[in-house]
Amino acid sequence: MNHNIFGFHPGTTPIHQLTGTTKLIIFLSLTIFGSLSFDLRYLLLLSVVAIGALFVAKIKWTDVRVLVWLVIVFAILNLILIYVFAPQYGTHLFGSKTVLLGSGAYALTFEQLYYEIIVFTKYLFALPLALIFLMTTNPSEFSAGLNKIGISYRVAYAVALALRYIPDIQVEYQTISKVQQARGYDMSKNTSLWHRLKGAVGIMMPLMFTSLEQIDSVSRAMDLRRFGKRKRRTWYYAQKFKTLDWWAIALTSLLIGIELVLLLTNGSRFWYPFK
Amino acid sequence: MENETSRAILKLDNVTFKYEAQKEPTLKNINLEVQAGEFIVIAGASGSGKSTLGRLISGLIPEAFPGTLTGELYFDGQRINDESIFKRSQKIGTVLQDVNAQFVGLSVAEDIAFALENDEVGETDMHAAVAAWASRLDLGDKLQLAPQQLSGGQKQRTAMAGVLIDESPVLLLDEPLASLDEASGQEMLGLLERLRTEQGITIILIEHRLADVLQYKIDRVVLLDEGEIVQDAPPVEILQEARLPQYGLAEPLYVQLLRAANIELRELSQLTQPQTVLGPQLQQQIEEYLAQLPNHETTQITEPLLTVTDLSFSYDQNQPLFDHLNFSLRKSEIVTLVGKNGSGKSTLINILTGFIENKNVGGTLTLAETDLRTLSIKERAERMGYVIQDPNLMLTQPTVFDEVASGLRLRNVSDSEIAERVVPLLELAGLYSMRNWPTDSLSYGQKKRLSIITILVLNPDILILDEPTAGQDAENANRLMDFVRDLQQSYGLTILLVTHDLGLMSYIADRTVVLVDGQIMADTDPIRLLQQPDVLTHAHLAPTSLDVFLTSHHMVANQQVYRELHKREVAHES
C-alpha cells in the first residue's frame, strides 16, 4: 500500500539530480531571506520561482494533498488570528489609515489587507519550497548535505532516519486505524470531532510502542556496524557538485542579490507604494 | 594437550547471564566451543534463551542489554568479556532478526556500505568492496533499489553483505528464516553453505524452524532449553534421539512419518536427506502405514457464502493488479490463500474488509446476498473478522478483558451481555485467569490468541487470518491452529488463512487458492497443489519435506497423513 504516502519519492527531474547539499543550501537560504522580506514584489517573485519548481520536480498533487490542505487551514487560521489580535497592525506598519469597511478598532483597512496579503505570500513560496525539498531529497543525501555544511554526522543521520521512517509510520498508522474502525471506532466524517480524536488517541498508543521498538532495533543494528565509532565518517553517496548545482546556487544568489538591492532602495524591509 | 588442527574460534566457558530487570539468570552455565569454519545451529523454543545467547556472542550484551555476566568468553584464544561492541563487530558479523530494522541505508548499496562509511573508508575502496560483496550475494543488479522494492530474501542478503563486508571470520544470524517464505529460506540456507565452503566463514545460525535447516551441511545443533544447553550433537543424532519434540520444536514432517510408521531411525542412512534417506524395507513399512490410515473424509460441498466476481483493482493506473478476478468462500470451509509476496493477497483481503476504499474497486462483492460495497468497515467486520499478522498493532485497551469487550462496548451492548459473550471466549483462548492483566504482559502467542478473540466476539461468519503462525515455535503454532480449528467447529466459521507454510496448509485446509501476480493460478485441494511443481515454483513455494520424501520414494501423500502426523505431534506435546 505504498501509494499517496508523503515523503521522499525518487525521480529523474533536474531538481532530483541536484545534490542534497545544494538543495539544503537553497531551501535554507531562500526560506530565511524570504521570511525577512516584506516586499510584495519580491515575495511574489519567490512564489513564482517556487511554484514553477514544483512543476519542474513533477510533484503529484495526490502525494501532497493532505499536507497542503493542512497548511492552508493553518494559514487561514493565522490570517484570522492576526486580524483578531492586531486589527490595525498594517496601519501602524505603513503609517497611514485607509478604512475600507466598518469603523472602530476592527475597521478593515487597506493597510491591514495589504499586510495580510504579504503574510499569505510568505506561505505561498515557503510551502512549495518545503514540499520540493522533502519530496525530492533522498534522506541519506540530505544527511550527507547537513554533514557537509558542518553539522555533526550523528545529528545529521538522526534527522535522516526520522525522515526515512515517516512513510513507514504513516503505513502503520493506516493499518491500526483501519483495524480500529473494524472494531467499531467510527472514524468517518459522520461522527463528532471529539469521537474521532478519542479514536486517534487509541491508535497512537500501539503506534508509539511499535515505533519505540523499531528505534531500539535500528540503533542496535547501527551499533553492530560501528556507527559513532569515529569523529568523522565517509558517505557512499558523497556527491560531487555538478554544473547543474552551480547554476542552481547561482540562481539562488541572484535571488538573494535582488533582495539586497531592494532592501537598499526601499531603505527598509517594507515596500509600500500607496502612501 | 591442545588440539592443533581444530582451534576454537569462539569459546564460552561456564557463562551465566542475568538481565538487570530479571530475578533469574536467562543463561545458565553455558559451555560452548565453535571451531573455525564450522556451521552450527543454536536452536530452542521461545523463551529457551537462544536470542540471549546470540546477543552475548554479538556483543550487544552487556552494552545494549545490561546485566550480570559470569564466566569467560574467548575469541581465537583471547578473552573478550570486556570488549566494546565496535571491536566485537569486526570479529563477528551479526544479522539481526528484524531485517527491516537492520536496513539502515536507503538503497542496497548504501546499506552494504554502512560499516565502511563508519570506518571512514575512502570512496573508491568503498565502491569496490560494495560491488564485490553485492555480486557474491547475487545483488549486483539491485544496488540502487530501496528497501521497499526488495523481497524478503533480497533484504536478508543485503543485511548479510552489510556485515560480511568487514571480512569478519564469523557470521551470526538471528532467526533469518522468520521473515522469509519457504523458497527464499531454502535459497538462503544454500547460500550460507556456499559462503562456508567458498569463503571459509564460520556460521552460527540461531533458529527454531529446525525442520527446514537440518538437510543442509550443518556440523552441530546446539539445543537450548530453559537457559541451558541440553544437547550439542550432529543433526543425525538429534533426529535419532527424538530431541526436537521434547523441547518444543518441530521435527521435519518426513521424520515424523518415519517415526509414526515405527521405523528404527538408527538403521537408516542419510537420515537428514528426505530425497535419499535409505533403509531396509523402508518403502514397504511406509506403504503399510499409509494403507492402514482411515480413508480420506470427503468434505461436503456447501453453498457459497462470499462471492467475488470480476474484481478489478489497481494501485497504479498503468498496471492493473486484479483484472476480472473471481473468488469465493463456501460456508464452514477452511481455505488457505498462498502465493509469493506482492501477489495481491493482502490487497484482496483489504478490499474484502473495506480497508481499501470502494472507489477504485470494480466488480461485485457479495456476502450472503448482501452487497459488501454498501457496508462500512465496521459493518463488514460484524460479518467478516480480519486478524492482521502483528497482534501488537491490534491491541489498544488497558486490560485483556477490556480488549475483548471493546468491540461490543462500541456497539452499545449491555454490560451483562458483554460478560456473557466475552467470558467463554477468554476461557476458550486460555486467557480467563489473565483477564485483568495488562495486554503488554502477555507473551506473543497469548497476544495472538487475544487478537483473534477480540475479532470473534463480534460473531462474524468469516474469519480471515494473516500468517497466524509466523514467527512462532512449533508448540505455539500448533496450539494456535488447534484453537482456530476448535473455533471453526464450535461456531461453524468459514476461515480464510494466508500462509506460506505448506505443512500447515496440508493438514488444515479443505481448499487452497494460489495467487500469483494478481491472478489465481490454482484453486484446488492442498494435496493436489503439492503435486504441481511448476505452480509451486511460480508461487515461490517449496514442497513439504514429506512430499519430497514420498515422491522420491515413489509414493503419494494424502491429506490423512498430514492430519495424522499433526495429531501425533500435538499429542506428544501435551
Short mmCIF file of C-alpha atoms in Angstrom, two decimals, chain A residues 126-218:
data_model
loop_
_atom_site.label_atom_id
_atom_site.label_comp_id
_atom_site.label_asym_id
_atom_site.label_seq_id
_atom_site.Cartn_x
_atom_site.Cartn_y
_atom_site.Cartn_z
CA ALA A 126 7.59 28.64 1.70
CA LEU A 127 5.20 25.72 1.28
CA PRO A 128 6.28 24.77 -2.28
CA LEU A 129 9.92 25.09 -1.24
CA ALA A 130 9.43 22.76 1.72
CA LEU A 131 7.44 20.30 -0.40
CA ILE A 132 10.11 20.21 -3.08
CA PHE A 133 12.81 19.73 -0.52
CA LEU A 134 11.03 16.91 1.33
CA MET A 135 9.77 15.10 -1.74
CA THR A 136 12.92 15.20 -3.86
CA THR A 137 15.72 14.87 -1.33
CA ASN A 138 16.89 11.37 -0.56
CA PRO A 139 17.26 11.41 3.26
CA SER A 140 20.79 9.98 3.01
CA GLU A 141 21.85 12.73 0.64
CA PHE A 142 20.23 15.16 2.99
CA SER A 143 22.27 13.95 5.94
CA ALA A 144 25.43 13.94 3.83
CA GLY A 145 24.49 17.53 2.97
CA LEU A 146 23.95 18.53 6.59
CA ASN A 147 27.25 16.95 7.49
CA LYS A 148 28.98 18.88 4.71
CA ILE A 149 27.76 22.24 5.95
CA GLY A 150 29.27 21.45 9.34
CA ILE A 151 26.60 19.66 11.37
CA SER A 152 27.72 16.60 13.38
CA TYR A 153 27.10 13.44 11.39
CA ARG A 154 25.29 11.86 14.35
CA VAL A 155 22.71 14.62 14.32
CA ALA A 156 22.58 14.57 10.53
CA TYR A 157 21.93 10.83 10.49
CA ALA A 158 19.30 11.05 13.20
CA VAL A 159 17.40 13.59 11.11
CA ALA A 160 17.72 11.40 8.02
CA LEU A 161 16.42 8.35 9.88
CA ALA A 162 13.47 10.32 11.18
CA LEU A 163 12.66 11.40 7.62
CA ARG A 164 13.09 7.85 6.43
CA TYR A 165 10.60 6.43 8.89
CA ILE A 166 7.86 8.96 8.12
CA PRO A 167 6.42 6.75 5.34
CA ASP A 168 6.63 3.58 7.48
CA ILE A 169 4.84 5.25 10.35
CA GLN A 170 2.12 6.51 8.02
CA VAL A 171 1.51 2.96 6.75
CA GLU A 172 1.37 1.63 10.29
CA TYR A 173 -0.98 4.39 11.36
CA GLN A 174 -3.31 3.50 8.50
CA THR A 175 -3.26 -0.19 9.42
CA ILE A 176 -4.04 0.43 13.08
CA SER A 177 -6.68 2.96 12.16
CA LYS A 178 -8.44 0.52 9.83
CA VAL A 179 -8.32 -2.26 12.41
CA GLN A 180 -9.82 0.07 14.99
CA GLN A 181 -12.54 1.11 12.60
CA ALA A 182 -13.37 -2.55 12.09
CA ARG A 183 -13.57 -3.00 15.84
CA GLY A 184 -16.15 -0.21 15.88
CA TYR A 185 -14.43 3.15 16.24
CA ASP A 186 -16.24 5.17 13.65
CA MET A 187 -13.55 7.46 12.31
CA SER A 188 -15.52 8.54 9.27
CA LYS A 189 -16.70 12.08 8.66
CA ASN A 190 -20.19 11.45 10.08
CA THR A 191 -19.05 11.37 13.71
CA SER A 192 -18.11 14.18 16.04
CA LEU A 193 -14.59 15.56 16.13
CA TRP A 194 -14.33 14.57 19.81
CA HIS A 195 -15.14 10.97 18.96
CA ARG A 196 -12.56 10.93 16.18
CA LEU A 197 -9.94 12.45 18.49
CA LYS A 198 -10.59 9.73 21.06
CA GLY A 199 -10.12 7.15 18.33
CA ALA A 200 -6.86 8.77 17.24
CA VAL A 201 -5.50 8.54 20.78
CA GLY A 202 -6.28 4.81 20.77
CA ILE A 203 -4.19 4.49 17.63
CA MET A 204 -1.28 6.49 18.99
CA MET A 205 -0.57 4.05 21.82
CA PRO A 206 0.28 0.94 19.78
CA LEU A 207 1.93 3.17 17.19
CA MET A 208 4.19 4.66 19.83
CA PHE A 209 5.12 1.27 21.25
CA THR A 210 5.98 -0.22 17.87
CA SER A 211 7.91 2.90 16.85
CA LEU A 212 9.94 2.85 20.06
CA GLU A 213 10.74 -0.80 19.48
CA GLN A 214 11.80 -0.01 15.94
CA ILE A 215 14.07 2.79 17.13
CA ASP A 216 15.63 0.33 19.57
CA SER A 217 16.38 -2.26 16.94
CA VAL A 218 17.66 0.28 14.44
#
